[in-house]
mmCIF file of N, CA and C in Angstrom:
data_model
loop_
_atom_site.group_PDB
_atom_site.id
_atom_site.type_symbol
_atom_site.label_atom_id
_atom_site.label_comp_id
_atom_site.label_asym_id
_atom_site.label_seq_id
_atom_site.Cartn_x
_atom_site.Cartn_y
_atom_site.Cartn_z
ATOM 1 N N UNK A 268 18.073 -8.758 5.574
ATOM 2 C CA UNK A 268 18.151 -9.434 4.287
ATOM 3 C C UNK A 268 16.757 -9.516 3.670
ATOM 4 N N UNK A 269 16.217 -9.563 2.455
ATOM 5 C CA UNK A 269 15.391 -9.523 1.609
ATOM 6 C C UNK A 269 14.708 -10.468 1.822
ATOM 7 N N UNK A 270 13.423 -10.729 1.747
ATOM 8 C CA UNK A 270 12.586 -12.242 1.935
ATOM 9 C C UNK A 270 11.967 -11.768 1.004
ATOM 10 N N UNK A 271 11.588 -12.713 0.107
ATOM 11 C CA UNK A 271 10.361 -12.645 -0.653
ATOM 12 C C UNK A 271 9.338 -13.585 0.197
ATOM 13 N N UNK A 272 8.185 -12.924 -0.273
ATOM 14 C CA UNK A 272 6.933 -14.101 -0.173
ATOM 15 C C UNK A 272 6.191 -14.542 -0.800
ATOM 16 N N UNK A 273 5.624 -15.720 -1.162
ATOM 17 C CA UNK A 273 4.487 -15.593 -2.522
ATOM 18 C C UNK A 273 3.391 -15.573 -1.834
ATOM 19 N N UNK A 274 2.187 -15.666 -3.289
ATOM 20 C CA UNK A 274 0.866 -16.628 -2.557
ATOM 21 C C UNK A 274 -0.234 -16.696 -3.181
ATOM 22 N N UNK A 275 -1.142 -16.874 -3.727
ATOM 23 C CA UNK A 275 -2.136 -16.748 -4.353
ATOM 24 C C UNK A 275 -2.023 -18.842 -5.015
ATOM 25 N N UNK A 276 -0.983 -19.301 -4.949
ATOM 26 C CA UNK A 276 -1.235 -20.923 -5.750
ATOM 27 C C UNK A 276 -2.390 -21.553 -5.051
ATOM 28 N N UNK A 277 -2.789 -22.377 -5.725
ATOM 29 C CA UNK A 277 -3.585 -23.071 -5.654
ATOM 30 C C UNK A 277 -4.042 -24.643 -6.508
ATOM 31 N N UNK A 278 -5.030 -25.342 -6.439
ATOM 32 C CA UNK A 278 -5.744 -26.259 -7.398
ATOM 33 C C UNK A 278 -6.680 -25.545 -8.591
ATOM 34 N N UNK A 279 -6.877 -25.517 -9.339
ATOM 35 C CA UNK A 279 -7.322 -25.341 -10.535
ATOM 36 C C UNK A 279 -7.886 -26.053 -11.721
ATOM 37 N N UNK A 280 -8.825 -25.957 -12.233
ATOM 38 C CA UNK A 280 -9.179 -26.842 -13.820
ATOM 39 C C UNK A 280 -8.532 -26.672 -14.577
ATOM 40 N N UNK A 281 -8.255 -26.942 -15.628
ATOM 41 C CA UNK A 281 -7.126 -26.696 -16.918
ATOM 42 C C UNK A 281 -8.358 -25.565 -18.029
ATOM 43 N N UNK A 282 -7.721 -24.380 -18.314
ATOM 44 C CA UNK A 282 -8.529 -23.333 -18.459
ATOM 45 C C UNK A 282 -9.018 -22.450 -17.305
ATOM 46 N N UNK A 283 -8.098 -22.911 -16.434
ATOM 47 C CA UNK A 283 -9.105 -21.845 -15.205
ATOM 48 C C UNK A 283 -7.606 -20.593 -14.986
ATOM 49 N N UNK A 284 -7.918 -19.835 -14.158
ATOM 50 C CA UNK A 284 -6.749 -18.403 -13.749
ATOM 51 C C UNK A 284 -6.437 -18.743 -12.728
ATOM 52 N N UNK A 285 -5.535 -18.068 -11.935
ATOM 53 C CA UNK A 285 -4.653 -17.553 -10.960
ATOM 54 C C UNK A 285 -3.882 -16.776 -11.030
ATOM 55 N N UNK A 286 -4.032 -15.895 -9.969
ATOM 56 C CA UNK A 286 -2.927 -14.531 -9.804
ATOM 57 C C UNK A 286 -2.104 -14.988 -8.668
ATOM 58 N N UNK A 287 -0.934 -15.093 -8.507
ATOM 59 C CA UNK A 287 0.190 -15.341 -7.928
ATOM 60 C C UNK A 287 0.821 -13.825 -7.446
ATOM 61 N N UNK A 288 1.212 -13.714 -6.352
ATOM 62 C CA UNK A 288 1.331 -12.610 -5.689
ATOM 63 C C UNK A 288 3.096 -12.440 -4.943
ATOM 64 N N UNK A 289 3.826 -11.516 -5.192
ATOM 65 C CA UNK A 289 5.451 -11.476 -4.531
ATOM 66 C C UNK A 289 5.179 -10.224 -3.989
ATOM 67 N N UNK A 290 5.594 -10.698 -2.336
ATOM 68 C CA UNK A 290 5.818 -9.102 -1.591
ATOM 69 C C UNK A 290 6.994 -9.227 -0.948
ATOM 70 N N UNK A 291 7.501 -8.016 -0.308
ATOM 71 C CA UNK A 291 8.657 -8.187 0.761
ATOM 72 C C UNK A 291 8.430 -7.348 1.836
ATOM 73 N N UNK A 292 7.864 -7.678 2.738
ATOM 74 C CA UNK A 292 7.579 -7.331 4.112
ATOM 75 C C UNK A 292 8.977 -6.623 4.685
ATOM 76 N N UNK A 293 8.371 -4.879 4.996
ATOM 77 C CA UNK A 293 9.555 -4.280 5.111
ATOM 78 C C UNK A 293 10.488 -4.102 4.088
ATOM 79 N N UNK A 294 10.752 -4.489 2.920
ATOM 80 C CA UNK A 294 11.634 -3.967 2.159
ATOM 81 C C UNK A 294 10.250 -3.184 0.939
ATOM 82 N N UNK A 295 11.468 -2.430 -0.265
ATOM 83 C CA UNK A 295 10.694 -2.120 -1.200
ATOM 84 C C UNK A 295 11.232 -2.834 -2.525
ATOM 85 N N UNK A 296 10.241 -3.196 -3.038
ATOM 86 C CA UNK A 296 10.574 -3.816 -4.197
ATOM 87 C C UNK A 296 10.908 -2.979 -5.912
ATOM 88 N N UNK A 297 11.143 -1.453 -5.582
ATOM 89 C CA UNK A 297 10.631 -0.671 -6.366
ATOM 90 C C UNK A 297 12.320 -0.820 -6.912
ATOM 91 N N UNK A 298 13.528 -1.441 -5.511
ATOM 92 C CA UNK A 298 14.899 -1.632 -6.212
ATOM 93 C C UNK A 298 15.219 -2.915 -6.808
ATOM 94 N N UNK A 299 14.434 -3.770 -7.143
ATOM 95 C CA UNK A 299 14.525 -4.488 -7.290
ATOM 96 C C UNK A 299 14.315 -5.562 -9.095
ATOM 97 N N UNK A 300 14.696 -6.029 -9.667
ATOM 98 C CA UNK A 300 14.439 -6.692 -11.007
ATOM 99 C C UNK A 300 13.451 -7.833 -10.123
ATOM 100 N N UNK A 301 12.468 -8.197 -10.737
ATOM 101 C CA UNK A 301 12.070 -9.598 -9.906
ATOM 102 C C UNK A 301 11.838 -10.419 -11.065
ATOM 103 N N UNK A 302 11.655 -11.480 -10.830
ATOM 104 C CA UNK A 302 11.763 -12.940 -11.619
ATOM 105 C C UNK A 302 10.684 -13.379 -11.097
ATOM 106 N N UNK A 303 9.897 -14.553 -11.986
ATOM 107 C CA UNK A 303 9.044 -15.822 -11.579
ATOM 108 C C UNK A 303 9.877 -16.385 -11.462
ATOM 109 N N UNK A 304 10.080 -18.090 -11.197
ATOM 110 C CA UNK A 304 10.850 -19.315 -12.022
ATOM 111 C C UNK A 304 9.614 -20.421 -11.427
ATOM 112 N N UNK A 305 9.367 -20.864 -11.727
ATOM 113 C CA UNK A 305 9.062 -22.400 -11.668
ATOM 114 C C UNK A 305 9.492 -23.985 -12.156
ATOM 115 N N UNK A 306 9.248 -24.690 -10.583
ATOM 116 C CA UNK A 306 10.062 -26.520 -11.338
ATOM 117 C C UNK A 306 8.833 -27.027 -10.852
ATOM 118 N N UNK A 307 8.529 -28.087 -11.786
ATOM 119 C CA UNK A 307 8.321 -29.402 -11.948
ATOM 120 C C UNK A 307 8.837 -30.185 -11.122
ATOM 121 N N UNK A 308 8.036 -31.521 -10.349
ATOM 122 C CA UNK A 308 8.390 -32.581 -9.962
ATOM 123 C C UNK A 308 9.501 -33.348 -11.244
ATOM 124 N N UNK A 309 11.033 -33.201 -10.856
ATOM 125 C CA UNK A 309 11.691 -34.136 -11.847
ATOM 126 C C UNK A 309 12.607 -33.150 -12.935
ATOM 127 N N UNK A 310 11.991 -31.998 -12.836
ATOM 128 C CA UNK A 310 12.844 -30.638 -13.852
ATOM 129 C C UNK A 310 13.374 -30.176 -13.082
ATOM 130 N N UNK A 311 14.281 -29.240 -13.913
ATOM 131 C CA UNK A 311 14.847 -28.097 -13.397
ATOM 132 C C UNK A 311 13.997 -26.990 -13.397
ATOM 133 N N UNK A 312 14.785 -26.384 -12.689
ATOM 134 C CA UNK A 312 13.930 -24.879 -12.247
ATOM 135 C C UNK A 312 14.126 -23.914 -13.522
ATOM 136 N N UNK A 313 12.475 -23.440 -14.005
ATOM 137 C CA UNK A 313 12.714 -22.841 -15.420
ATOM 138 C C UNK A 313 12.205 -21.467 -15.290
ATOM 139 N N UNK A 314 12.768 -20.547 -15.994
ATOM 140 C CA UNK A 314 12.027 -18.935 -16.040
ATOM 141 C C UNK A 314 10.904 -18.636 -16.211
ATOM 142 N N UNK A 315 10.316 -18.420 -16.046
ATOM 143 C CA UNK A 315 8.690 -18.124 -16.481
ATOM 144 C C UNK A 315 8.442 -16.554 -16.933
ATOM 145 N N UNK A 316 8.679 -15.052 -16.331
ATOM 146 C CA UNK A 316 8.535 -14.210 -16.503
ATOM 147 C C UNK A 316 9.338 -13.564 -15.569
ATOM 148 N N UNK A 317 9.533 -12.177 -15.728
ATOM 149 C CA UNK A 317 10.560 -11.519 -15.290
ATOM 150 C C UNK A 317 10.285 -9.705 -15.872
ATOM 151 N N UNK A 318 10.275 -9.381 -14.298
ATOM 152 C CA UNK A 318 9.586 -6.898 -14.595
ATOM 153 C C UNK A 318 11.005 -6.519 -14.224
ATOM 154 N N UNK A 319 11.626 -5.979 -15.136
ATOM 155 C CA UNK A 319 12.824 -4.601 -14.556
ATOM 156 C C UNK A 319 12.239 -4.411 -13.449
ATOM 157 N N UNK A 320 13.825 -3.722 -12.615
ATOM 158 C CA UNK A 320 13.262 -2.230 -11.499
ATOM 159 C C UNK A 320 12.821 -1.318 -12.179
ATOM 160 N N UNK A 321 12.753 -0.970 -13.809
ATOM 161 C CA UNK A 321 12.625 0.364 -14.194
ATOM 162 C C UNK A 321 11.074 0.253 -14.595
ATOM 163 N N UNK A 322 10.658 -1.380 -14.746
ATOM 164 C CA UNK A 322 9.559 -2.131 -15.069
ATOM 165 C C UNK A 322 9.282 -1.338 -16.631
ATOM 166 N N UNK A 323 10.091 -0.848 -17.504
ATOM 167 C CA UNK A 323 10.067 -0.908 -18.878
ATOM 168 C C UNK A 323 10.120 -2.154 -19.606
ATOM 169 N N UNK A 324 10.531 -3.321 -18.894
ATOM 170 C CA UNK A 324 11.389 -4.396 -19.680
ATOM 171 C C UNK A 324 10.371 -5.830 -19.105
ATOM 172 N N UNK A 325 9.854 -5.942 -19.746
ATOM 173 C CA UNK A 325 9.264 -7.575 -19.129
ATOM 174 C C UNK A 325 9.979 -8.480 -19.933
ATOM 175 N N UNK A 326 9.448 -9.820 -19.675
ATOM 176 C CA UNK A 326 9.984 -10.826 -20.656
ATOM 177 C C UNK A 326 9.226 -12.330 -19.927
ATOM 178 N N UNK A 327 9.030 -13.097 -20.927
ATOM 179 C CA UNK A 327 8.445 -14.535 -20.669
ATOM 180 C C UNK A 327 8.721 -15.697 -21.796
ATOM 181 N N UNK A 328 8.274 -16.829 -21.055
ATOM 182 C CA UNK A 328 8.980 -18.406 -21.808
ATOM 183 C C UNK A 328 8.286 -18.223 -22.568
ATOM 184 N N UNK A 329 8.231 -18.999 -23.912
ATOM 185 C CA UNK A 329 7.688 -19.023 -25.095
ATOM 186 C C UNK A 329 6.347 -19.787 -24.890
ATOM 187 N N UNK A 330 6.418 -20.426 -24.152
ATOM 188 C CA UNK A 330 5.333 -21.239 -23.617
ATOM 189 C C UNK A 330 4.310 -21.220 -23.017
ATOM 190 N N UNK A 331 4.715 -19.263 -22.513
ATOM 191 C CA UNK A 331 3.804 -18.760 -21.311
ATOM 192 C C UNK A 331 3.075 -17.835 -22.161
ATOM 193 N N UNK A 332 3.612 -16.936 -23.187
ATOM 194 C CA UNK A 332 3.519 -15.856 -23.895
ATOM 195 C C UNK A 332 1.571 -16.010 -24.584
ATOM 196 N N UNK A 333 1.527 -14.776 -24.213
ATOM 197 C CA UNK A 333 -0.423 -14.619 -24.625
ATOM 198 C C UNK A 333 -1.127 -15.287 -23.578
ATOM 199 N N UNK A 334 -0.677 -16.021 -22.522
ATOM 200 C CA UNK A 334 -1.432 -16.307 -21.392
ATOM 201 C C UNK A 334 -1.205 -15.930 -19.822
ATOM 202 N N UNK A 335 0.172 -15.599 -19.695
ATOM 203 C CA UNK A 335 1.101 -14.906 -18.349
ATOM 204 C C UNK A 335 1.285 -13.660 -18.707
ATOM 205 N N UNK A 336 0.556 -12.667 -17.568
ATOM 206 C CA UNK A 336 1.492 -11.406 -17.552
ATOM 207 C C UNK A 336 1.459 -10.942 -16.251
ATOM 208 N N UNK A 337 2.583 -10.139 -16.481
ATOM 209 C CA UNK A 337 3.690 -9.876 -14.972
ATOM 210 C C UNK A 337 3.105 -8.145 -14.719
ATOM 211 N N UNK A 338 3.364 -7.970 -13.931
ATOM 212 C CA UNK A 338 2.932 -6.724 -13.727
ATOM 213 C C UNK A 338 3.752 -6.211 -12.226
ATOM 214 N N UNK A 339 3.850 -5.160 -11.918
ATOM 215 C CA UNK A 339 4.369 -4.568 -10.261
ATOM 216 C C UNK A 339 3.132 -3.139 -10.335
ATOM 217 N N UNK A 340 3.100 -3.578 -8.319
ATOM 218 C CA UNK A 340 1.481 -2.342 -8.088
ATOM 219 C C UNK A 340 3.176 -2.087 -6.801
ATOM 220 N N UNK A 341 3.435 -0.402 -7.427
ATOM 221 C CA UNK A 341 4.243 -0.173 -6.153
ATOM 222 C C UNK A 341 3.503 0.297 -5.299
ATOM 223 N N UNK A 342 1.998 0.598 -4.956
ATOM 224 C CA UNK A 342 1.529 1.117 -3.612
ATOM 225 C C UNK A 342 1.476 0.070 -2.900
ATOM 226 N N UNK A 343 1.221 -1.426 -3.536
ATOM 227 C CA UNK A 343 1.268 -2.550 -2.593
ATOM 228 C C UNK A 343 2.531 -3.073 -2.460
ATOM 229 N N UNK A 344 3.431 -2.906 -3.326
ATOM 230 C CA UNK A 344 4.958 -3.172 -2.884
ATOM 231 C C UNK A 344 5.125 -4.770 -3.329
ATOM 232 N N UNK A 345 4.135 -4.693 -4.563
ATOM 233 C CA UNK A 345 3.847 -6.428 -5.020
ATOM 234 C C UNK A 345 4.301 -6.353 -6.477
ATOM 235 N N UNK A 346 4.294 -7.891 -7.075
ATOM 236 C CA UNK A 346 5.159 -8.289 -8.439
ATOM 237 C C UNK A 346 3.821 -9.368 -8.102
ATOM 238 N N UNK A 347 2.766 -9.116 -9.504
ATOM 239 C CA UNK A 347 1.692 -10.155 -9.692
ATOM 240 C C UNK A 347 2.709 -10.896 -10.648
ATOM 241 N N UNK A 348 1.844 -12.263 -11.160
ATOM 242 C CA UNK A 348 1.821 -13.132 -12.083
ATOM 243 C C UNK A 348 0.229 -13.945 -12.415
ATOM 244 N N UNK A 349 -0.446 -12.911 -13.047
ATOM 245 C CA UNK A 349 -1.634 -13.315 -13.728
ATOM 246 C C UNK A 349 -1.864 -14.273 -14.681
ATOM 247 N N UNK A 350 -2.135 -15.690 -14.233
ATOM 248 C CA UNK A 350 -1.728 -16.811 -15.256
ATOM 249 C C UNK A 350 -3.279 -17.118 -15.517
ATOM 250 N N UNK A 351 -3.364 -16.952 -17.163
ATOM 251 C CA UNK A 351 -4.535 -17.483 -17.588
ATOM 252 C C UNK A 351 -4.511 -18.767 -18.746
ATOM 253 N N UNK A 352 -5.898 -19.221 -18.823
ATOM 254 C CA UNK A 352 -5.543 -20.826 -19.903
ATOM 255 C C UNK A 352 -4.802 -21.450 -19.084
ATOM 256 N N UNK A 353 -4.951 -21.830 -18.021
ATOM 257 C CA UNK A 353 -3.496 -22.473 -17.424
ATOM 258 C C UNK A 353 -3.983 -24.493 -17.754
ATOM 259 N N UNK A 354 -2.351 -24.461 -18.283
ATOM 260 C CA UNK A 354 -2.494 -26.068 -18.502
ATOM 261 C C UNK A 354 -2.016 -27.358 -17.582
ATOM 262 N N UNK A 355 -2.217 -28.615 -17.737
ATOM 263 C CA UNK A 355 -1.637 -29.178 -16.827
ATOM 264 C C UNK A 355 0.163 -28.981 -16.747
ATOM 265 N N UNK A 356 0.332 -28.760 -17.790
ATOM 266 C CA UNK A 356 2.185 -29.108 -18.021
ATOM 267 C C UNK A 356 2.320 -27.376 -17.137
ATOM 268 N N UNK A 357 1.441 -26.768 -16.419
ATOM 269 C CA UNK A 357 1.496 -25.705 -15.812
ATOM 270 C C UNK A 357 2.331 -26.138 -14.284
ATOM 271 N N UNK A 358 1.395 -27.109 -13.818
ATOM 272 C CA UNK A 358 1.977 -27.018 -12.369
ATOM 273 C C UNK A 358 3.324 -27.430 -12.168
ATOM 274 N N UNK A 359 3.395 -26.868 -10.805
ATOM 275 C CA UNK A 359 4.810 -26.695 -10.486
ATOM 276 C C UNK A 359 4.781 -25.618 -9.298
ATOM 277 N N UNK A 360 5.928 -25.696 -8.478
ATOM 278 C CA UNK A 360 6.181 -24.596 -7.501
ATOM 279 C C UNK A 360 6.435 -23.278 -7.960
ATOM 280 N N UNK A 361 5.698 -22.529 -7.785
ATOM 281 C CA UNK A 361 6.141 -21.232 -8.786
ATOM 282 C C UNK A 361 6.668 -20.182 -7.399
ATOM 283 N N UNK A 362 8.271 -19.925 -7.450
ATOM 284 C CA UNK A 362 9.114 -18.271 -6.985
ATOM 285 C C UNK A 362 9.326 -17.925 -7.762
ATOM 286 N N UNK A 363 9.532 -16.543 -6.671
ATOM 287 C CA UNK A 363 9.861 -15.289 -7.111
ATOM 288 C C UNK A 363 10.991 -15.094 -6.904
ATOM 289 N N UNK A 364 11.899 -14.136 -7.203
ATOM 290 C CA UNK A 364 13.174 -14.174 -6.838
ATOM 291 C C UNK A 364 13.348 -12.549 -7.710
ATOM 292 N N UNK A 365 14.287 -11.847 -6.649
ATOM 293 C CA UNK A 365 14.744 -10.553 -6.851
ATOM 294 C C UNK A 365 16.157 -10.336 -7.239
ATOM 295 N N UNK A 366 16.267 -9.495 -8.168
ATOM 296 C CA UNK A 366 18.168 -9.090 -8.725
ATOM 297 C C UNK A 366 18.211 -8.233 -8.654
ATOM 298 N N UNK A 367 19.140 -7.453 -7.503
ATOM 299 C CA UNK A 367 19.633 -6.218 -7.268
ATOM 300 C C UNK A 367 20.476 -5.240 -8.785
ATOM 301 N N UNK A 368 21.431 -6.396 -9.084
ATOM 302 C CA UNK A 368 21.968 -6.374 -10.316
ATOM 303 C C UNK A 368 21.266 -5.300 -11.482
ATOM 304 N N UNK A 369 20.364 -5.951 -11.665
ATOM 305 C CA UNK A 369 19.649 -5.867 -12.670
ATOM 306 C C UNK A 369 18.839 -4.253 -12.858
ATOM 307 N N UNK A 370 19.037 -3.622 -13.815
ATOM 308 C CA UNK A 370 17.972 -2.370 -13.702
ATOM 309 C C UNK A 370 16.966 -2.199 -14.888
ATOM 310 N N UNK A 371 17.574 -2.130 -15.872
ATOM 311 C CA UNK A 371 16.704 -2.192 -17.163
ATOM 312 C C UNK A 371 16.302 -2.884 -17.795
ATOM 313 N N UNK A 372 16.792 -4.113 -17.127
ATOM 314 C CA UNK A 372 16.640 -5.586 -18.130
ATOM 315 C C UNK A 372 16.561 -6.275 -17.158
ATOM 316 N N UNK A 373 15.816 -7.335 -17.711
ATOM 317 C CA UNK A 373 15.849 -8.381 -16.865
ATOM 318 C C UNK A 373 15.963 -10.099 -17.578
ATOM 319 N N UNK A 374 16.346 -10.932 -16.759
ATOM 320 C CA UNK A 374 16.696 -12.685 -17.569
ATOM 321 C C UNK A 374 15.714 -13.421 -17.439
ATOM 322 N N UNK A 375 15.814 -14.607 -17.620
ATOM 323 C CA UNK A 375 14.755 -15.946 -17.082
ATOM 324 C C UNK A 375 16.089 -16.837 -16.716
ATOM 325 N N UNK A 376 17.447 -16.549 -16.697
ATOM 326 C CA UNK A 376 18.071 -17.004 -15.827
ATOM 327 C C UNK A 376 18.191 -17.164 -14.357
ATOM 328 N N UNK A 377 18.559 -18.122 -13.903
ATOM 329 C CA UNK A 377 18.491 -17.534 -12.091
ATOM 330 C C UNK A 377 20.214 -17.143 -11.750
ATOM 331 N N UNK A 378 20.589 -17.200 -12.679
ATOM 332 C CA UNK A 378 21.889 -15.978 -12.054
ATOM 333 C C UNK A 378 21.886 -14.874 -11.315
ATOM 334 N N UNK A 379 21.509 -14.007 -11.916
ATOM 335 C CA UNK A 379 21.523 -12.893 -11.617
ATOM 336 C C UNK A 379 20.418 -13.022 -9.870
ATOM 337 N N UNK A 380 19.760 -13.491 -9.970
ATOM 338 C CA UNK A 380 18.887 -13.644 -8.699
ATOM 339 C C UNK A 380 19.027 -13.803 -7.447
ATOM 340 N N UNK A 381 18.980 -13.154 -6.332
ATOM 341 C CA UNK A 381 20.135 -13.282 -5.223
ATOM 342 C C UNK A 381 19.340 -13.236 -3.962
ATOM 343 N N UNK A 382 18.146 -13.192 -4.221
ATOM 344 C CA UNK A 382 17.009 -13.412 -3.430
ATOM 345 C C UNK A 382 15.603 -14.322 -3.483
ATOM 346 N N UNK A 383 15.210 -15.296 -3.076
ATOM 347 C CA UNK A 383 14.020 -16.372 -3.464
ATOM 348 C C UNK A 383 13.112 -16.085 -2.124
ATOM 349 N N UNK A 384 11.927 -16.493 -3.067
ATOM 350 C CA UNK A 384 11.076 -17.059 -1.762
ATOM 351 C C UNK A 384 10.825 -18.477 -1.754
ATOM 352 N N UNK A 385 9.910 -18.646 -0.738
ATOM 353 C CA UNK A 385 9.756 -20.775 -0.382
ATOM 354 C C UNK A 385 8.903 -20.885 -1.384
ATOM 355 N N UNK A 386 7.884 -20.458 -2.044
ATOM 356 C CA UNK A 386 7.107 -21.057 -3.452
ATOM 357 C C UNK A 386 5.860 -21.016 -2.800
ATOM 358 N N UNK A 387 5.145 -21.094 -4.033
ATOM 359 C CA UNK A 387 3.805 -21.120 -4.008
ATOM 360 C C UNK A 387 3.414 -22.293 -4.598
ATOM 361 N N UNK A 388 2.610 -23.353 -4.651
ATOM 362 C CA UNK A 388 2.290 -24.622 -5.606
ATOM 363 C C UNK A 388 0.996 -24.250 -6.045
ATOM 364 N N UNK A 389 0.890 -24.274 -7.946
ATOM 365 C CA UNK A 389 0.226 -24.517 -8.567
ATOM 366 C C UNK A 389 -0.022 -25.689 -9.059
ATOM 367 N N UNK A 390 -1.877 -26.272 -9.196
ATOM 368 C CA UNK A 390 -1.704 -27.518 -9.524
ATOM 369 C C UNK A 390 -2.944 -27.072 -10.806
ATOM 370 N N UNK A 391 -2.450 -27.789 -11.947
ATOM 371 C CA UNK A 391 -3.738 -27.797 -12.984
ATOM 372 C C UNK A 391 -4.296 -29.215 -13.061
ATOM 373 N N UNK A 392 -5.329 -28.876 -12.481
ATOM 374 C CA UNK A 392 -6.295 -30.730 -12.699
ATOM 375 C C UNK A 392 -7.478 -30.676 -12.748
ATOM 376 N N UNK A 393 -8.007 -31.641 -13.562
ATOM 377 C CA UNK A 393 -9.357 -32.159 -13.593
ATOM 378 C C UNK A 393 -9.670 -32.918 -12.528
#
């Protein structure tokens, strides 16, 4: 079965980066749609960004847009999430999650998503 893994979260200043990292040890991710999502202490779990398998198709929250971008390196068999400007209303547990489903398109729903990893925690603070 599929595991994702994350990793790259961390503590941070508000204005500072992080690259957030999804692999799958032993599998390839090259079949795969992958998703961010991240929750909040107290929210629901929300979309953040999301690469096709065909990785023609990205997509992100309105909220993220001009500061998150998603990217896949298939020699490393990874799905970044390069978050810059990051604000406090940022943190949160940020997965990944993979949709077999999915080929050319991809959601910020977690329907389609049929694979997670345990999260990574981002924190934005002074």
């Amino acid at each position: 079965q599929l595991q994702l893994v994350e990793s790259g979260g961390g503590l941070v200043q508000p204005g500072g980066s992080l690259r957030l990292s999804c692999t799958a040890p032993g599998f390839s991710l090259d079949y795969y749609t992958i998703g961010w999502f991240r929750q909040a202490p107290g929210k629901e779990r929300e979309g953040v960004s999301c690469i096709s398998r065909t990785t023609i198709r990205t997509s992100y929250v309105e909220s993220v847009k001009g500061r998150f971008t998603i990217s896949r390196d298939k020699a490393k068999n990874s799905v970044y999430l390069q978050m810059n400007s990051l604000k406090p209303e940022d943190t949160a547990i940020y997965y990944c999650a993979a949709a077999w489903s999915l080929v050319a398109t991809c959601v910020l729903d977690t329907g389609p998503y049929d694979s997670w990893g345990q999260g990574t925690l981002v924190t934005v603070s002074s």
